Coordinates of N, CA and C in Angstrom, one line a residue:
X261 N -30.9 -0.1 -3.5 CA -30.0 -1.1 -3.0 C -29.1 -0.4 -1.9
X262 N -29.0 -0.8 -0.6 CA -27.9 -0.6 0.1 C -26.7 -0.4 0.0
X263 N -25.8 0.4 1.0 CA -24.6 0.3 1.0 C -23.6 -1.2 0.8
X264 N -24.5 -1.6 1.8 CA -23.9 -3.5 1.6 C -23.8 -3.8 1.1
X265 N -24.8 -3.9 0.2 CA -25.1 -4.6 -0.7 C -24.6 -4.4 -2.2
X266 N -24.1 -2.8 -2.4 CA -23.1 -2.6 -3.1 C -21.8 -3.0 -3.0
X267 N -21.4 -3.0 -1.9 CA -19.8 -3.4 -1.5 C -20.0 -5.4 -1.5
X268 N -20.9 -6.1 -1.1 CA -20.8 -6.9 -1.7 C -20.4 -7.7 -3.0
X269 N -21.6 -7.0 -3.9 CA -21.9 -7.0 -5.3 C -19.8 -6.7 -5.4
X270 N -19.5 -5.7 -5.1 CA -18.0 -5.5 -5.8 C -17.1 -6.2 -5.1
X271 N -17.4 -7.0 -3.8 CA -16.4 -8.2 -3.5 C -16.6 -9.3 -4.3
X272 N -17.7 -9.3 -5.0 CA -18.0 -10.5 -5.4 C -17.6 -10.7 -7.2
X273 N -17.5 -9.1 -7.2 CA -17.1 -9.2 -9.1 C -15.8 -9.2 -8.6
X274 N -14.8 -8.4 -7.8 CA -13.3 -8.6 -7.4 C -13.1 -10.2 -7.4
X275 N -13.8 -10.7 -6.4 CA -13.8 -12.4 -6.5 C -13.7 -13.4 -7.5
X276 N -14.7 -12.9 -8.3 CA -14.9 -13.4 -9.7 C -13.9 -13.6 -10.9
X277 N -13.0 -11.9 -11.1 CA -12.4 -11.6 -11.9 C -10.5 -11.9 -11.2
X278 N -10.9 -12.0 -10.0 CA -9.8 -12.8 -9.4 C -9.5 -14.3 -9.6
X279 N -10.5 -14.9 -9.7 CA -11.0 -16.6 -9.8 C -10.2 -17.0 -11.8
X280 N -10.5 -16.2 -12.1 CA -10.2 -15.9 -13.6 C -9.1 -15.3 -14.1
X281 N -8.5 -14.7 -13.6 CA -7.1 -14.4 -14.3 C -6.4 -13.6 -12.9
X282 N -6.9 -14.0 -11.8 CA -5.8 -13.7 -11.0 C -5.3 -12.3 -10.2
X283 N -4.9 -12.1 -9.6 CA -5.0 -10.5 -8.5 C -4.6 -9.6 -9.7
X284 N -3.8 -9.6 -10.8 CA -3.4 -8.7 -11.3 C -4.4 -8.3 -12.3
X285 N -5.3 -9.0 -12.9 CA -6.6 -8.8 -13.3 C -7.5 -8.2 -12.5
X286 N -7.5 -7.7 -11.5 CA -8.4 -7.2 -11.0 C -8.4 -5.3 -11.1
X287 N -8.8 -4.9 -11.7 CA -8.7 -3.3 -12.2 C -10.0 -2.8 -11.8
X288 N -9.7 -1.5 -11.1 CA -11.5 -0.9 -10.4 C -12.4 -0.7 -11.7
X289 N -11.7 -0.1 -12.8 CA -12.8 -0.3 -13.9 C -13.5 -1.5 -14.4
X290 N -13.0 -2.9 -14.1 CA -13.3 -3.7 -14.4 C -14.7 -4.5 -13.3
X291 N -13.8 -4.2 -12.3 CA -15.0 -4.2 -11.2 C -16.4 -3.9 -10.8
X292 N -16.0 -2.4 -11.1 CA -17.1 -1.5 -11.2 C -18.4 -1.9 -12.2
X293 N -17.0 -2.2 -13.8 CA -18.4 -2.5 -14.5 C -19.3 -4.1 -14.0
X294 N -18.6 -5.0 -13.6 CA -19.0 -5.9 -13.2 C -20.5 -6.0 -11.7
X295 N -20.1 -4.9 -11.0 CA -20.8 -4.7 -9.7 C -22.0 -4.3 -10.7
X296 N -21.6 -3.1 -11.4 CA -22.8 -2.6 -12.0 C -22.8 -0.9 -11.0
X297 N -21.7 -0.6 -10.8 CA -21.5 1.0 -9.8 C -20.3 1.4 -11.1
X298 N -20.6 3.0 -10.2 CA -19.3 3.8 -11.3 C -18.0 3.3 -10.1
X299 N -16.9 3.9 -10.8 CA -15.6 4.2 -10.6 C -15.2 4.3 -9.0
X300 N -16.1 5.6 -9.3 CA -16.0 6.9 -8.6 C -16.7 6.0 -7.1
X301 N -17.9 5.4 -7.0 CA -18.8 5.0 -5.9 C -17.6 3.7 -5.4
X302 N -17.0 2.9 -6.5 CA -16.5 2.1 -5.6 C -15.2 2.4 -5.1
X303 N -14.8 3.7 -5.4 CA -13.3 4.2 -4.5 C -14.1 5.1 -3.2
X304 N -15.3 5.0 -3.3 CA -15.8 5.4 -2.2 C -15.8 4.5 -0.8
X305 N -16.3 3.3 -1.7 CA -16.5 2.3 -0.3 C -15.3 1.4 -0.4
X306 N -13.7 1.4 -1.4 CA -12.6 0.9 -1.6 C -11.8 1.7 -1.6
X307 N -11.4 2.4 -0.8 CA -10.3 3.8 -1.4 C -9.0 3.4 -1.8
X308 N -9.0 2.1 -2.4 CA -7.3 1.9 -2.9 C -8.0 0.7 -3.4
X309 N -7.3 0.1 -5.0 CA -7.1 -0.7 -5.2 C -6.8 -1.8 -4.4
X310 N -6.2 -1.9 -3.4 CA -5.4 -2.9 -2.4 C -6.5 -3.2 -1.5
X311 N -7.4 -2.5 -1.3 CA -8.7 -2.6 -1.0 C -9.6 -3.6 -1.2
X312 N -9.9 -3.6 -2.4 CA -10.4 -4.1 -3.3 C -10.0 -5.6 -3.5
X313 N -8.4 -5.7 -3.6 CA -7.5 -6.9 -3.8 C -7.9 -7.7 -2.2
X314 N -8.0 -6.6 -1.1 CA -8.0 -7.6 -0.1 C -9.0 -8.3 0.4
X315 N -10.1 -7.3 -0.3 CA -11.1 -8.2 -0.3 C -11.3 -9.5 -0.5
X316 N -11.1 -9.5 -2.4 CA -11.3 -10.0 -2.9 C -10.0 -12.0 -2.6
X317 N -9.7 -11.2 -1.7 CA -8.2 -12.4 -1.5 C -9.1 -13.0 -0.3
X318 N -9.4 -12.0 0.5 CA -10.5 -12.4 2.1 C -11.3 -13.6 1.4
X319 N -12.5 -13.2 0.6 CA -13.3 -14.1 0.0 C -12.6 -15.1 -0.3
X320 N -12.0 -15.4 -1.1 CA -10.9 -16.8 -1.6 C -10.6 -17.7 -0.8
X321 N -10.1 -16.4 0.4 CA -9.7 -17.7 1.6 C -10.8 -18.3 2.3
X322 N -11.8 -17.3 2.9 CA -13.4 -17.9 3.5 C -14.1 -18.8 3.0
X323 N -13.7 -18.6 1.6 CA -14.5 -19.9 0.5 C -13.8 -21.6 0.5
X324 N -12.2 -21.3 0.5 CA -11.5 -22.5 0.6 C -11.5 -22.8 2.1
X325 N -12.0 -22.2 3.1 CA -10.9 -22.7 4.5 C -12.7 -22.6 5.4
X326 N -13.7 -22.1 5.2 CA -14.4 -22.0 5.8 C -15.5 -23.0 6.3
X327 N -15.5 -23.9 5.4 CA -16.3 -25.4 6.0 C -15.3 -26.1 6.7
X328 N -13.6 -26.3 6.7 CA -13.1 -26.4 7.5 C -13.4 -26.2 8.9
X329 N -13.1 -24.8 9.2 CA -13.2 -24.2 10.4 C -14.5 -24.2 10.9
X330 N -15.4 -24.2 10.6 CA -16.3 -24.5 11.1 C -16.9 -26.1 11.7
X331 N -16.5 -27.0 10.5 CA -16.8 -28.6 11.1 C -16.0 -28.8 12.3
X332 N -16.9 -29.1 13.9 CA -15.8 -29.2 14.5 C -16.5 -30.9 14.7
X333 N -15.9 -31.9 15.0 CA -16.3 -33.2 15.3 C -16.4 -33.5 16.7
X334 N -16.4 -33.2 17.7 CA -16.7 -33.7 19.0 C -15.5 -35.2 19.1
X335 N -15.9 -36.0 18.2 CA -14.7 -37.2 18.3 C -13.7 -36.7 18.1
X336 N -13.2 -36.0 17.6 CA -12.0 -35.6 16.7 C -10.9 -34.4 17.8
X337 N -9.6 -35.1 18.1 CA -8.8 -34.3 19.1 C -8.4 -33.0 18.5
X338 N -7.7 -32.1 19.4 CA -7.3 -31.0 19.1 C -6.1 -30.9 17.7
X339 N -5.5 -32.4 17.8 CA -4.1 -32.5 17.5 C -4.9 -33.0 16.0
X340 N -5.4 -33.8 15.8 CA -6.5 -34.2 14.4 C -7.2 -32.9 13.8
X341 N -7.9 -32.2 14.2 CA -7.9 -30.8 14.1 C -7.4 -30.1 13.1
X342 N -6.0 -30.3 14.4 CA -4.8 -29.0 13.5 C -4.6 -29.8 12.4
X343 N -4.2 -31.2 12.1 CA -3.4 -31.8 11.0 C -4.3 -31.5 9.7
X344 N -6.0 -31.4 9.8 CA -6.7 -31.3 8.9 C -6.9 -29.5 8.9
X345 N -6.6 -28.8 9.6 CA -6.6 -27.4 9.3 C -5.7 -27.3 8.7
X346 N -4.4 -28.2 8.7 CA -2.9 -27.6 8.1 C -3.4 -28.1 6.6
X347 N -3.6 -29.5 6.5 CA -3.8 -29.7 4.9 C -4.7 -29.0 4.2
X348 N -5.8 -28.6 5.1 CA -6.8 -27.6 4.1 C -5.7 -25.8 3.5
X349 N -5.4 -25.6 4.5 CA -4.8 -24.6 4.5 C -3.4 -24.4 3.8
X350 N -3.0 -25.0 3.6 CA -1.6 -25.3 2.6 C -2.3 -25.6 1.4
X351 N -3.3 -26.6 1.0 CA -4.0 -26.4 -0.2 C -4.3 -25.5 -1.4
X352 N -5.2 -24.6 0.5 CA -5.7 -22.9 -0.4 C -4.5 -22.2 -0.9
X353 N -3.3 -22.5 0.6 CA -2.4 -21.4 -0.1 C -1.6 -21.6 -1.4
X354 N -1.3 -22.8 -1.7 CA -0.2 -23.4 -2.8 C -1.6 -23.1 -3.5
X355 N -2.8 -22.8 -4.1 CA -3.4 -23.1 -5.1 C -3.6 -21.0 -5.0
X356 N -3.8 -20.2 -4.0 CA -3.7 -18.9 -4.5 C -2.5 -18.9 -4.8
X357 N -1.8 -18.8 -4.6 CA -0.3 -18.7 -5.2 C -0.4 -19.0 -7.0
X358 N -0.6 -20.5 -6.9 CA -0.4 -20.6 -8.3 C -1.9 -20.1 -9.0
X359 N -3.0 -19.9 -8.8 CA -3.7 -18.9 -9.5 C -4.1 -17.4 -9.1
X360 N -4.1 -17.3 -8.2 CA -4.3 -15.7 -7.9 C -3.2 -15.0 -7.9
X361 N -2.0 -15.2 -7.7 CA -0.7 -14.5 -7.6 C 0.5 -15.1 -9.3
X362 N -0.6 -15.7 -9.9 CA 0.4 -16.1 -11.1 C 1.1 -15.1 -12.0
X363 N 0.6 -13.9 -11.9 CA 1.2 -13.1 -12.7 C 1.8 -11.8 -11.5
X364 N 2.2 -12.1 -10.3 CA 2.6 -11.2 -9.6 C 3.7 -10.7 -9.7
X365 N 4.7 -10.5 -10.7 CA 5.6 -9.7 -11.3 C 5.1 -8.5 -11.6
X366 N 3.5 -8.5 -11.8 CA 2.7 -7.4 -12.3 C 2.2 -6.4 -11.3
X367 N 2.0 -7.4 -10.4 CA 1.8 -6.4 -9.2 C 2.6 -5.6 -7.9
X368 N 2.4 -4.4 -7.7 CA 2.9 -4.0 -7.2 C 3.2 -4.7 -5.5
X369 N 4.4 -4.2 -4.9 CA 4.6 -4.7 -3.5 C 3.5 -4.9 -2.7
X370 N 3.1 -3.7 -2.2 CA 1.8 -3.2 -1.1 C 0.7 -3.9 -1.8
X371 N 0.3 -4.5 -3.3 CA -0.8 -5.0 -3.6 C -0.6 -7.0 -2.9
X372 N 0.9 -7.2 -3.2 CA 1.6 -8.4 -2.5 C 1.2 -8.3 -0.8
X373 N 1.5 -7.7 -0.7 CA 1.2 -7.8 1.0 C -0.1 -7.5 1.5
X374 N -0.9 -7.1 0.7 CA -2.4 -6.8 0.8 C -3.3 -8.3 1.0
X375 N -2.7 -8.7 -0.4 CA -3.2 -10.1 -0.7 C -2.7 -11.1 0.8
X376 N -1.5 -11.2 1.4 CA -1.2 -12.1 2.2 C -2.1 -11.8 3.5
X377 N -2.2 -10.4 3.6 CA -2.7 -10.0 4.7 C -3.9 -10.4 5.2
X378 N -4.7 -10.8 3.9 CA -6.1 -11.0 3.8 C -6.5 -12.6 4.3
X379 N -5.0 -13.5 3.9 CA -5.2 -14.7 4.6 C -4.8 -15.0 6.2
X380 N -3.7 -14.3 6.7 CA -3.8 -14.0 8.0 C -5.3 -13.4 8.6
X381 N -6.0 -12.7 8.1 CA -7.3 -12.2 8.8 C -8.4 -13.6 9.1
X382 N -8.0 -14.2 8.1 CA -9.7 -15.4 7.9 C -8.3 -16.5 9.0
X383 N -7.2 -16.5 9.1 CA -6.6 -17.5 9.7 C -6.7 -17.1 11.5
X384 N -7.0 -15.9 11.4 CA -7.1 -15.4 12.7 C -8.6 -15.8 13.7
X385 N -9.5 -16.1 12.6 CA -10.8 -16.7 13.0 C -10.3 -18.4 13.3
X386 N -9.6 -18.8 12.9 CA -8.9 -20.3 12.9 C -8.4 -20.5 14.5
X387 N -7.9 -19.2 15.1 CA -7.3 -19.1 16.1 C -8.7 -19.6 17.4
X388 N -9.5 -18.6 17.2 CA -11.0 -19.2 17.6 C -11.2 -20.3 18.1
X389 N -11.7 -20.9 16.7 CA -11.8 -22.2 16.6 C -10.7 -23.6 17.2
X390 N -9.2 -23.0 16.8 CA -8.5 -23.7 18.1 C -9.2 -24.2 19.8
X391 N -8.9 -22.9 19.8 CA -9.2 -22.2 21.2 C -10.8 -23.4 21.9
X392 N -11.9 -23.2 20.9 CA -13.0 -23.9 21.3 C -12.7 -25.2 21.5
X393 N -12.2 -25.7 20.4 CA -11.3 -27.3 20.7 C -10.9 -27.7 21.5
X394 N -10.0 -26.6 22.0 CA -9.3 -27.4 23.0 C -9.7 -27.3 24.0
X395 N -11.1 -26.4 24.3 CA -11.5 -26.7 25.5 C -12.6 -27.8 25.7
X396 N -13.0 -28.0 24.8 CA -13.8 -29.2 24.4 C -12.8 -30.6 24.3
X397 N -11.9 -30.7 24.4 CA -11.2 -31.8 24.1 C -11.2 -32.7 25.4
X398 N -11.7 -33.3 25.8 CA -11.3 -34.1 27.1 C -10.4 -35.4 27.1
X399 N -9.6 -35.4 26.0 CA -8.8 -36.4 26.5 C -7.2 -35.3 26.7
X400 N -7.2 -34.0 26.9 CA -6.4 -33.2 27.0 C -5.6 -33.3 28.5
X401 N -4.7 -33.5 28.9 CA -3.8 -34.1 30.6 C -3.7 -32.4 30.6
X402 N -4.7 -31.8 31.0 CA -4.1 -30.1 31.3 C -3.2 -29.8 32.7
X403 N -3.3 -31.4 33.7 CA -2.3 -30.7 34.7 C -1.4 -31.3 34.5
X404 N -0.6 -32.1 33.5 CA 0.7 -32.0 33.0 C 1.2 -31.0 32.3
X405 N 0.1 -30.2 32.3 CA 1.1 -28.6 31.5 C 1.6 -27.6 32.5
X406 N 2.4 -26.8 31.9 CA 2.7 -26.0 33.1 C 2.0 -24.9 33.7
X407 N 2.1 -24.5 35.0 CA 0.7 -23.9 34.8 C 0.5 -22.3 34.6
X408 N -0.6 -22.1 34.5 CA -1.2 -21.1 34.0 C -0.9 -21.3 32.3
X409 N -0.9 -22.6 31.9 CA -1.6 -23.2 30.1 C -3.1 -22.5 30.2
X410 N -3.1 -21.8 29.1 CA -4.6 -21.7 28.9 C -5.0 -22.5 27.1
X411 N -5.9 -22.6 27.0 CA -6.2 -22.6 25.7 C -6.0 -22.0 24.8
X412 N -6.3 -20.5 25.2 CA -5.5 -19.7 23.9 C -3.9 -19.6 24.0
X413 N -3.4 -19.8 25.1 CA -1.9 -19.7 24.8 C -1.3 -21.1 23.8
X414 N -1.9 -22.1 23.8 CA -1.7 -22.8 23.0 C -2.5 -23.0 21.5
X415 N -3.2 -22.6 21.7 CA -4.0 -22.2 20.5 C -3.2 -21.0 19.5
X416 N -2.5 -19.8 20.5 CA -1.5 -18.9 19.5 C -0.2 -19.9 19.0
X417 N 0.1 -20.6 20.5 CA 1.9 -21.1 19.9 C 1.5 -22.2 18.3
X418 N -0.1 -23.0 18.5 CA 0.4 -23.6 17.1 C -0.3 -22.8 16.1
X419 N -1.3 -21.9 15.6 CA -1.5 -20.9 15.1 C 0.3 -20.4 14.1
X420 N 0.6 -20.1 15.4 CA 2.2 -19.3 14.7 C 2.9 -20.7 14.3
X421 N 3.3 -21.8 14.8 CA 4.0 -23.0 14.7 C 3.6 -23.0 13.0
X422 N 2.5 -23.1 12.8 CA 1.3 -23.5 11.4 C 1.4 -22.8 10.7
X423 N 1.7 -21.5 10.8 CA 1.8 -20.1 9.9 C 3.3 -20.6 9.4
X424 N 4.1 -20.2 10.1 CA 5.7 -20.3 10.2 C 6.2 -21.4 9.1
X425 N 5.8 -22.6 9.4 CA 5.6 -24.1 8.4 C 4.9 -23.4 7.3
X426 N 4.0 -23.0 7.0 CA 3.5 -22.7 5.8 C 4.3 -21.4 5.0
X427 N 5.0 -20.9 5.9 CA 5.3 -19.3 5.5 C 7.0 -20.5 4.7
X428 N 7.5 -21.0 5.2 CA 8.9 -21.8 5.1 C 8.8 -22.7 4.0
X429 N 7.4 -23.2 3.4 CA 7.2 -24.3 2.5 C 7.3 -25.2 2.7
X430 N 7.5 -25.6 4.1 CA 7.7 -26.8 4.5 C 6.2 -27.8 4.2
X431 N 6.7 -29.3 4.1 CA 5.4 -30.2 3.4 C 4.6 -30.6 4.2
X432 N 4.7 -30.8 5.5 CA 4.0 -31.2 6.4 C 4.7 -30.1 8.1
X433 N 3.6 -30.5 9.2 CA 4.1 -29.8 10.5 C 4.1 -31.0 11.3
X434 N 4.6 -32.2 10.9 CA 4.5 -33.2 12.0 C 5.2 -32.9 13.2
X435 N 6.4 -32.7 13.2 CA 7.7 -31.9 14.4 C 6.0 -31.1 15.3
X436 N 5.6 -30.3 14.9 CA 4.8 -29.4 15.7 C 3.5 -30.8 16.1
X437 N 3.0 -31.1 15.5 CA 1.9 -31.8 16.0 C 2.3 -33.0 16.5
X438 N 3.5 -33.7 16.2 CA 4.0 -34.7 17.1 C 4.2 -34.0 18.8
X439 N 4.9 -33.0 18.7 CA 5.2 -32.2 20.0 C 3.5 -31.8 20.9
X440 N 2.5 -31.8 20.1 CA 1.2 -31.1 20.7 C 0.7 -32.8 21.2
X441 N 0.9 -33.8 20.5 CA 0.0 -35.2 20.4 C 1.0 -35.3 21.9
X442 N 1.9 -35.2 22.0 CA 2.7 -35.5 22.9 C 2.6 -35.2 24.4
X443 N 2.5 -33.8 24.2 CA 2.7 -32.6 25.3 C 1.1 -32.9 26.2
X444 N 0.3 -33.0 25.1 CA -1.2 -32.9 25.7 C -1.9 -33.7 25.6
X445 N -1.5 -35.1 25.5 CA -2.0 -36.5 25.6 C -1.6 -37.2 26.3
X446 N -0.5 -37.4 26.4 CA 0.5 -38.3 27.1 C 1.6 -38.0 27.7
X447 N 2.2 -38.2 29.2 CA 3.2 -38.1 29.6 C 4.8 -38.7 29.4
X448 N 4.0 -39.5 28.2 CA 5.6 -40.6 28.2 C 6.6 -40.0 27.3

């Protein structure tokens, strides 16, 4: 068996044993025995617990957010888009929270920031997919913007806009998507 295919196998028992009682359940010994590797092999291809955690937090989010990001609809505007990236995405996160992080009085800080970190990564492919959208979008008024607008510069401002609302707990980002429905559809 490959290298890969080892560190799979141990993203996928981290995954597993995450799914089930949550980041603080996740212990290299437990892992290990689950992958079916020693200790020792998977602090080879994990050299920190936090490793391991971020994996296994990566996966969670790719699994919840990734038929998302990939469905793009041709009918469907940039500003429709984001509203259905936001609700998927506030879903995942209010649902890792309340199961992957339920016991996080247990975990250490750097294992806390490991885990978040892991959902910034898979949101950073999101950024992408913006980006494609909006250049595909043709009911977009691009010379009412100011210029030198590119795609990705608006693609980062609601990116961060969307992060920011989610990071604040706010319930919805209408303020931001009313401002985008606005800015880049219509001049009125």
């Amino acid at each position: 068996m490959s290298t890969l295919d080892h560190k799979e196998r141990i993203i996928q028992a981290a995954y597993t044993i995450g799914t089930r009682g949550g980041l603080a359940a996740i212990s290299a010994r437990a892992v290990a025995e689950d992958a079916g590797v020693s200790v020792g092999y998977l602090y080879k291809l994990f050299p920190s617990k936090s490793d391991i955690m971020v994996a296994a937090a990566r996966r969670y989010f790719e699994l919840s957010l990734s038929r998302e990001l990939c469905r793009i609809d041709s009918n469907e505007s940039f500003v429709e888009f984001c509203r259905r990236l936001w609700e998927k995405t506030k879903a995942a996160f209010v649902s890792f929270h309340r199961e992957w992080l339920r016991d996080h009085g247990e975990l250490p800080k750097q294992d806390l920031l490991a885990a978040h970190e892991a959902m910034g990564s898979v949101l950073a492919h999101a950024h992408t997919q913006l980006e494609s959208i909006l250049e595909q979008d043709t009911r977009i008024k691009w010379t009412l913007l100011p210029q030198g607008t590119t795609a990705s510069t608006i693609a980062e401002f609601t990116m961060l806009s969307l992060l920011t609302s989610l990071e604040k707990g706010d319930e919805d980002c209408e303020l931001v998507l009313t401002f985008l429905e606005r800015g880049l559809y219509d001049a009125k």
